[in-house]
Tab-separated table of C-alpha atoms in Angstrom:
chain	number	residue	atom	x	y	z
A	160	MET	CA	31.061	41.964	15.279
A	161	LYS	CA	28.607	39.705	17.080
A	162	VAL	CA	26.269	42.638	17.837
A	163	VAL	CA	26.207	43.538	14.141
A	164	LYS	CA	25.342	39.944	13.274
A	165	ILE	CA	22.478	39.789	15.788
A	166	LEU	CA	21.161	43.176	14.614
A	167	GLY	CA	21.291	41.928	11.019
A	168	VAL	CA	19.312	38.815	11.934
A	169	ILE	CA	16.704	40.935	13.742
A	170	ALA	CA	16.395	43.296	10.747
A	171	ALA	CA	16.077	40.353	8.346
A	172	SER	CA	13.369	38.773	10.490
A	173	MET	CA	11.451	42.073	10.647
A	174	ILE	CA	11.522	42.327	6.831
A	175	PHE	CA	10.440	38.689	6.618
A	176	LEU	CA	7.563	39.279	9.065
A	177	VAL	CA	6.387	42.369	7.191
A	178	VAL	CA	6.449	40.536	3.852
A	179	VAL	CA	4.633	37.472	5.200
A	180	LEU	CA	1.972	39.371	7.161
A	181	GLN	CA	1.249	41.809	4.326
A	182	ALA	CA	0.606	39.005	1.840
A	183	LYS	CA	-3.071	38.365	1.187
A	184	ILE	CA	-3.119	34.598	1.658
A	185	ASP	CA	-6.721	33.678	1.115
A	186	LEU	CA	-7.699	30.525	-0.683
A	187	VAL	CA	-11.236	29.868	0.518
A	188	PHE	CA	-13.569	28.785	-2.267
A	189	PRO	CA	-16.834	27.111	-1.322
A	190	GLU	CA	-17.949	26.699	-4.939
A	191	GLY	CA	-14.721	24.946	-5.973
A	192	LEU	CA	-15.295	22.071	-3.546
A	193	GLU	CA	-18.579	21.208	-5.254
A	194	VAL	CA	-16.867	21.247	-8.655
A	195	ILE	CA	-14.048	18.950	-7.471
A	196	ILE	CA	-16.389	16.461	-5.776
A	197	GLY	CA	-18.776	16.479	-8.732
A	198	ARG	CA	-15.927	15.760	-11.110
A	199	THR	CA	-14.222	12.959	-9.166
A	200	ASN	CA	-17.273	11.432	-7.446
A	201	ILE	CA	-15.352	10.497	-4.242
A	202	PRO	CA	-15.991	11.925	-0.734
A	203	ASN	CA	-12.397	12.761	0.281
A	204	ALA	CA	-11.683	16.132	-1.325
A	205	VAL	CA	-7.957	16.050	-0.459
A	206	THR	CA	-7.411	12.772	-2.345
A	207	ALA	CA	-9.511	14.159	-5.184
A	208	VAL	CA	-7.196	17.155	-5.447
A	209	TYR	CA	-3.838	15.384	-5.324
A	210	LEU	CA	-4.779	12.364	-7.453
A	211	GLU	CA	-7.021	14.020	-10.028
A	212	THR	CA	-6.926	17.798	-10.418
A	213	ARG	CA	-3.273	18.263	-9.371
A	214	LEU	CA	-1.834	14.993	-10.649
A	215	TYR	CA	1.309	16.646	-12.032
A	216	ASP	CA	2.367	17.695	-8.495
A	217	THR	CA	1.998	14.134	-7.243
A	218	ILE	CA	3.927	12.490	-10.068
A	219	PHE	CA	6.869	14.865	-9.681
A	220	GLU	CA	6.800	14.355	-5.918
A	221	VAL	CA	7.074	10.587	-6.484
A	222	ILE	CA	10.039	11.234	-8.817
A	223	VAL	CA	11.776	13.458	-6.215
A	224	PHE	CA	11.225	10.821	-3.513
A	225	SER	CA	12.646	8.032	-5.712
A	226	ILE	CA	15.722	10.114	-6.561
A	227	THR	CA	16.312	10.918	-2.887
A	228	ALA	CA	16.052	7.253	-1.886
A	229	LEU	CA	18.500	6.396	-4.677
A	230	GLY	CA	20.870	9.155	-3.508
A	231	VAL	CA	20.832	7.981	0.119
A	232	THR	CA	21.515	4.374	-0.910
A	233	THR	CA	24.315	5.359	-3.305
A	234	LEU	CA	26.037	7.732	-0.879
A	235	PHE	CA	25.874	5.176	1.936
A	236	SER	CA	27.459	2.450	-0.190
A	237	SER	CA	30.869	4.143	0.231
A	238	LEU	CA	30.703	3.886	4.046
A	239	SER	CA	31.535	0.779	6.047
A	240	ARG	CA	28.889	-1.320	7.788
A	241	SER	CA	28.690	-1.411	11.569
A	242	ASP	CA	28.983	-4.744	13.382
A	243	GLU	CA	25.663	-6.407	14.120
A	244	GLY	CA	24.599	-8.720	16.914
A	245	SER	CA	25.102	-6.341	19.835
A	246	GLN	CA	21.409	-5.494	20.198
A	247	GLN	CA	20.116	-5.883	23.760
A	248	VAL	CA	16.384	-5.813	24.466
A	249	PHE	CA	13.956	-6.880	27.186
A	250	GLY	CA	11.616	-9.806	26.574
A	251	SER	CA	8.358	-7.948	27.139
A	252	VAL	CA	9.388	-5.198	24.695
A	253	THR	CA	9.694	-7.840	21.963
A	254	VAL	CA	6.094	-8.977	22.506
A	255	TYR	CA	4.709	-5.442	22.522
A	256	SER	CA	6.686	-4.283	19.482
A	257	GLY	CA	5.504	-7.319	17.494
A	258	GLY	CA	1.927	-6.394	18.333
A	259	LEU	CA	2.570	-2.793	17.315
A	260	ALA	CA	4.028	-3.936	13.980
A	261	ALA	CA	0.890	-6.018	13.321
A	262	LEU	CA	-1.241	-2.977	14.219
A	263	SER	CA	0.698	-0.758	11.832
A	264	ILE	CA	0.246	-3.274	8.983
A	265	THR	CA	-3.522	-3.273	9.620
A	266	LEU	CA	-3.567	0.527	9.743
A	267	PHE	CA	-1.593	0.647	6.474
A	268	LEU	CA	-4.153	-1.565	4.741
A	269	TYR	CA	-7.049	0.524	6.111
A	270	LEU	CA	-5.507	3.890	5.178
A	271	VAL	CA	-4.524	2.739	1.683
A	272	LEU	CA	-7.725	0.885	0.767
A	273	GLU	CA	-10.126	3.508	2.167
A	274	GLY	CA	-7.974	6.541	1.336
A	275	HIS	CA	-10.541	7.942	-1.085
A	276	ILE	CA	-13.607	7.699	1.163
A	277	SER	CA	-12.128	8.501	4.599
A	278	PRO	CA	-9.026	10.345	5.900
A	279	GLY	CA	-5.879	8.653	4.674
A	280	GLY	CA	-4.119	7.910	1.409
A	281	GLY	CA	-0.990	6.432	-0.058
A	282	PHE	CA	1.608	8.799	1.405
A	283	VAL	CA	0.241	8.545	4.953
A	284	GLY	CA	-0.135	4.756	4.757
A	285	GLY	CA	3.417	4.215	3.523
A	286	VAL	CA	4.909	6.354	6.275
A	287	VAL	CA	2.795	4.548	8.918
A	288	LEU	CA	3.971	1.098	7.779
A	289	ALA	CA	7.640	2.142	7.537
A	290	THR	CA	7.530	3.727	10.997
A	291	GLY	CA	5.949	0.585	12.472
A	292	ILE	CA	8.529	-1.785	10.982
A	293	VAL	CA	11.460	0.515	11.906
A	294	THR	CA	10.197	0.705	15.495
A	295	TYR	CA	9.936	-3.091	15.554
A	296	GLY	CA	13.490	-3.417	14.253
A	297	LEU	CA	14.916	-0.936	16.742
A	298	THR	CA	13.184	-2.336	19.809
A	299	SER	CA	13.094	-6.065	19.059
A	300	ASN	CA	15.252	-7.669	16.365
A	301	PHE	CA	16.701	-5.648	13.522
A	302	ALA	CA	18.073	-8.636	11.565
A	303	LYS	CA	14.594	-10.209	11.543
A	304	ALA	CA	12.992	-6.934	10.461
A	305	ASN	CA	15.604	-6.518	7.724
A	306	SER	CA	15.071	-10.044	6.365
A	307	HIS	CA	11.574	-9.232	5.080
A	308	TYR	CA	13.106	-6.888	2.477
A	309	ASP	CA	14.609	-9.858	0.643
A	310	ARG	CA	11.909	-12.402	1.470
A	311	PHE	CA	9.011	-10.368	0.027
A	312	LYS	CA	11.188	-8.969	-2.828
A	313	ILE	CA	10.379	-5.391	-1.797
A	314	LYS	CA	12.941	-3.948	-4.226
A	315	MET	CA	11.238	-5.545	-7.217
A	316	LEU	CA	7.817	-4.537	-5.856
A	317	GLU	CA	8.984	-0.918	-5.484
A	318	ASN	CA	10.278	-0.658	-9.050
A	319	ALA	CA	7.201	-2.412	-10.469
A	320	SER	CA	4.864	-0.079	-8.580
A	321	LEU	CA	6.841	2.952	-9.817
A	322	ILE	CA	6.452	1.820	-13.442
A	323	ILE	CA	2.732	1.084	-12.970
A	324	ILE	CA	2.242	4.524	-11.311
A	325	PHE	CA	3.875	6.187	-14.324
A	326	SER	CA	1.739	4.259	-16.802
A	327	LEU	CA	-1.540	4.872	-14.928
A	328	VAL	CA	-0.772	8.603	-14.567
A	329	SER	CA	0.062	8.839	-18.277
A	330	PHE	CA	-3.238	7.119	-19.040
A	331	ILE	CA	-5.164	9.614	-16.853
A	332	ILE	CA	-3.347	12.609	-18.367
A	333	LEU	CA	-3.663	11.434	-21.975
A	334	PHE	CA	-7.271	10.185	-21.826
A	335	PRO	CA	-9.122	12.312	-19.235
A	336	GLU	CA	-12.522	11.553	-20.761
A	337	MET	CA	-12.106	7.794	-20.306
A	338	HIS	CA	-11.067	8.273	-16.682
A	339	ALA	CA	-14.012	10.632	-16.123
A	340	ARG	CA	-16.315	7.881	-17.414
A	341	LEU	CA	-14.673	5.408	-14.983
A	342	LEU	CA	-15.114	7.893	-12.114
A	343	ALA	CA	-18.772	8.529	-12.921
A	344	GLY	CA	-19.503	4.780	-13.044
A	345	GLY	CA	-18.757	4.162	-9.353
A	346	LYS	CA	-21.265	4.621	-6.513
A	347	PHE	CA	-20.466	7.650	-4.307
A	348	GLY	CA	-18.827	6.561	-1.033
A	349	GLU	CA	-18.089	2.891	-1.812
A	350	VAL	CA	-14.673	1.222	-1.683
A	351	LEU	CA	-14.862	0.054	-5.300
A	352	SER	CA	-15.558	3.531	-6.676
A	353	GLY	CA	-13.207	6.272	-7.801
A	354	GLY	CA	-11.816	4.683	-10.966
A	355	LEU	CA	-8.026	4.393	-10.819
A	356	ILE	CA	-7.627	6.504	-7.645
A	357	PRO	CA	-7.642	3.544	-5.134
A	358	VAL	CA	-5.131	1.652	-7.325
A	359	LEU	CA	-2.847	4.702	-7.364
A	360	ASN	CA	-3.225	4.983	-3.567
A	361	ILE	CA	-2.131	1.359	-3.063
A	362	LEU	CA	0.871	1.725	-5.406
A	363	ILE	CA	1.988	5.043	-3.858
A	364	GLY	CA	1.667	3.431	-0.407
A	365	ILE	CA	3.983	0.575	-1.440
A	366	LYS	CA	6.434	3.014	-3.071
A	367	VAL	CA	6.619	5.368	-0.066
A	368	TYR	CA	6.908	2.424	2.352
A	369	ALA	CA	9.757	0.830	0.390
A	370	GLY	CA	11.666	4.110	0.038
A	371	ALA	CA	11.260	5.112	3.687
A	372	TRP	CA	12.237	1.642	4.950
A	373	LYS	CA	15.283	1.527	2.665
A	374	MET	CA	16.507	4.952	3.841
A	375	SER	CA	15.955	4.205	7.549
A	376	SER	CA	17.508	0.725	7.371
A	377	GLU	CA	20.592	2.127	5.615
A	378	PHE	CA	21.079	4.502	8.558
A	379	ILE	CA	20.742	1.618	11.056
A	380	ASN	CA	23.057	-0.617	8.984
A	381	ARG	CA	25.801	1.996	8.995
A	382	ARG	CA	25.392	3.546	12.441
A	383	GLY	CA	24.083	0.537	14.428
A	384	THR	CA	20.963	0.318	16.588
A	385	LEU	CA	20.564	2.738	19.459
B	239	MET	CA	-11.173	39.723	-5.442
B	240	GLU	CA	-14.775	40.765	-4.610
B	241	ASP	CA	-15.595	37.116	-3.939
B	242	VAL	CA	-12.799	36.838	-1.391
B	243	GLU	CA	-13.898	40.049	0.339
B	244	ARG	CA	-17.514	38.843	0.479
B	245	ILE	CA	-16.546	35.479	1.950
B	246	TYR	CA	-14.278	37.208	4.480
B	247	LYS	CA	-17.125	39.487	5.588
B	248	GLN	CA	-19.688	36.699	5.742
B	249	THR	CA	-17.718	34.032	7.571
B	250	GLY	CA	-14.611	35.628	9.071
B	251	TYR	CA	-11.528	33.616	9.952
B	252	THR	CA	-11.598	30.895	12.594
B	253	MET	CA	-9.521	31.438	15.706
B	254	THR	CA	-7.713	28.114	15.216
B	255	GLY	CA	-6.616	29.124	11.738
B	256	ASN	CA	-5.276	32.482	12.870
B	257	VAL	CA	-3.432	31.090	15.909
B	258	ILE	CA	-1.835	28.322	13.832
B	259	PHE	CA	-0.891	30.846	11.132
B	260	TYR	CA	0.956	33.266	13.443
B	261	MET	CA	2.555	30.507	15.548
B	262	SER	CA	3.938	28.832	12.436
B	263	VAL	CA	5.365	32.157	11.198
B	264	ALA	CA	7.133	32.438	14.578
B	265	GLY	CA	8.427	28.875	14.188
B	266	MET	CA	9.788	29.684	10.732
B	267	LEU	CA	11.661	32.673	12.205
B	268	VAL	CA	13.113	30.565	15.029
B	269	GLY	CA	14.282	27.899	12.590
B	270	THR	CA	15.816	30.453	10.209
B	271	ILE	CA	17.740	32.172	13.014
B	272	GLY	CA	18.939	28.766	14.221
B	273	MET	CA	20.144	27.869	10.725
B	274	LEU	CA	22.000	31.189	10.404
B	275	LEU	CA	23.603	31.407	13.850
B	276	SER	CA	24.477	27.849	14.913
B	277	ARG	CA	27.971	26.544	14.142
B	278	ASN	CA	27.110	22.831	14.328
B	279	ILE	CA	25.935	20.985	11.213
B	280	ILE	CA	23.500	18.739	13.118
B	281	LYS	CA	21.940	21.802	14.766
B	282	LYS	CA	21.614	23.431	11.352
B	283	ILE	CA	19.803	20.335	10.014
B	284	LEU	CA	17.510	20.262	13.063
B	285	SER	CA	16.687	23.949	12.466
B	286	LEU	CA	15.867	23.087	8.858
B	287	GLY	CA	13.483	20.454	10.240
B	288	ILE	CA	11.825	23.119	12.403
B	289	VAL	CA	11.362	25.353	9.338
B	290	GLU	CA	9.867	22.483	7.314
B	291	THR	CA	7.441	21.531	10.080
B	292	SER	CA	6.443	25.191	10.496
B	293	ILE	CA	5.726	25.505	6.782
B	294	ASN	CA	3.566	22.362	6.911
B	295	THR	CA	1.686	23.869	9.864
B	296	LEU	CA	1.354	27.207	8.021
B	297	TYR	CA	-0.393	25.496	5.120
B	298	THR	CA	-2.699	23.651	7.526
B	299	GLY	CA	-3.503	26.975	9.200
B	300	ILE	CA	-4.321	28.579	5.843
B	301	SER	CA	-6.620	25.686	4.971
B	302	SER	CA	-8.437	25.928	8.324
B	303	ARG	CA	-8.961	29.701	8.210
B	304	ARG	CA	-12.570	29.391	7.094
B	305	SER	CA	-13.559	26.249	8.984
B	306	ILE	CA	-11.942	23.337	10.827
B	307	ILE	CA	-14.309	20.631	9.568
B	308	PRO	CA	-12.229	18.141	7.492
B	309	PRO	CA	-13.190	18.107	3.793
B	310	ILE	CA	-14.720	14.607	3.736
B	311	VAL	CA	-17.987	15.431	1.972
B	312	ASN	CA	-21.079	13.298	2.533
B	313	GLY	CA	-23.128	14.971	-0.187
B	314	ASP	CA	-24.077	18.053	1.869
B	315	PHE	CA	-22.361	21.170	0.523
B	316	SER	CA	-24.075	23.662	2.844
B	317	ILE	CA	-21.535	22.957	5.627
B	318	ALA	CA	-18.399	25.141	5.615
B	319	TYR	CA	-15.517	22.715	5.026
B	320	ALA	CA	-11.787	23.389	5.362
B	321	ASP	CA	-9.974	24.204	2.136
B	322	PRO	CA	-8.635	20.919	0.608
B	323	VAL	CA	-6.051	22.422	-1.767
B	324	PRO	CA	-3.350	23.477	0.810
B	325	GLN	CA	-3.759	20.116	2.571
B	326	ALA	CA	-3.281	18.241	-0.691
B	327	VAL	CA	-0.209	20.321	-1.517
B	328	ILE	CA	1.374	19.700	1.873
B	329	ILE	CA	0.630	15.942	2.024
B	330	THR	CA	3.350	15.501	-0.589
B	331	GLY	CA	5.585	18.089	1.120
B	332	ILE	CA	5.714	16.052	4.337
B	333	VAL	CA	7.274	13.078	2.543
B	334	ILE	CA	9.668	15.400	0.673
B	335	SER	CA	10.842	17.013	3.931
B	336	PHE	CA	11.497	13.552	5.431
B	337	ALA	CA	13.561	12.584	2.378
B	338	LEU	CA	15.441	15.898	2.455
B	339	LEU	CA	16.355	15.439	6.145
B	340	CYS	CA	17.616	11.906	5.386
B	341	LEU	CA	19.801	13.146	2.515
B	342	SER	CA	21.310	16.026	4.514
B	343	LEU	CA	22.058	13.670	7.439
B	344	VAL	CA	23.918	11.360	5.036
B	345	PHE	CA	26.047	14.311	3.919
B	346	ALA	CA	26.666	15.172	7.581
B	347	ILE	CA	27.863	11.613	8.232
B	348	ILE	CA	30.211	11.766	5.218
B	349	ILE	CA	31.624	15.138	6.360
B	350	TYR	CA	32.133	13.777	9.882
B	351	ASN	CA	33.964	10.708	8.572
B	352	LYS	CA	36.305	12.951	6.592
B	353	TYR	CA	37.029	15.804	9.054
B	354	HIS	CA	36.070	14.205	12.446
B	355	THR	CA	34.211	17.327	13.560
B	356	MET	CA	30.791	18.943	13.154
B	357	ASP	CA	31.945	22.555	13.647
B	358	ILE	CA	31.771	24.491	10.372
B	359	GLY	CA	34.673	26.805	11.295
B	360	THR	CA	37.060	23.882	11.805
B	361	ILE	CA	35.807	22.179	8.644
B	362	GLU	CA	36.387	25.344	6.596
B	363	SER	CA	39.916	25.873	7.928
B	364	ASN	CA	40.748	22.194	7.303
B	365	PHE	CA	39.398	22.507	3.775
B	366	GLU	CA	41.451	25.659	3.107
B	367	ARG	CA	44.581	23.896	4.371
B	368	GLU	CA	43.858	20.920	2.108
B	369	LYS	CA	43.506	23.174	-0.916
B	370	GLU	CA	46.894	24.761	-0.340
């Protein structure tokens, strides 16, 4: 029985390999890059693709991420919380993890504000900030790291940024000529160029950070720190 | 199609792109076999993570098949840049795969709290007994 199973897996993987290797996956297009950059007037072609020419993909990705964060929070609400206050850390680790959290906040601001002229963007920035704060909470003081969620009203900020993302994307989709005029007005390669793209980057960064932090902190709340 | 053939003949594929492409296909196979053969739910979820990471790498390999220079254009279009479209598609996929792993781990925790095991055989027999 086990031999048959292993043979079946090998046969399935051979079929899979043949299908994948026979496919003509070839997407190179040197002329398309010039069209995209000429249309959006920003240097980073990746940001230009996912915030201008393929905006539908991005908006549905944001919706999927919000629904997943909601699902994790709702499913966890039926489980009991673990007891807090048993976290043991060394003193020097606290100092270093605080410095790392400060570094990750700076990196978040850099990636989000300059996402359209250098490598970076909203998704990357949000994940960087959430990872930094979660690392700080795990290694230093989780209660202190968790308190910023209420103090800075992150929940309200997340919902507000989601609504503003929806309205800005609807504006870009409904009035593409007006956004094209905004894009053409900026100077190529400056921070204050790119029309609504930097604003969308900032809002997506906040949204991704809030969702990722909420999901990770729910895990730590229920299962305890390591 | 003639355009693609012409570009292929003129530039050829980079070695980095090809190596990443075939390695990621191998990673997808490893993850799929792990998902099919392992009996533990956590191992299944980890294998799903391997498949997701391999697919992200596959897209990066496809985008770097022509060139490995990142597509940050400084006004000079004569340089061969990497293809931005697969990178832009996968930048959203990374966040989705993180969210998907979180959600499946939550389900694993709920299943563990109910049946006190991670073995799918035991869970299925317990479930059958409950139904009767």
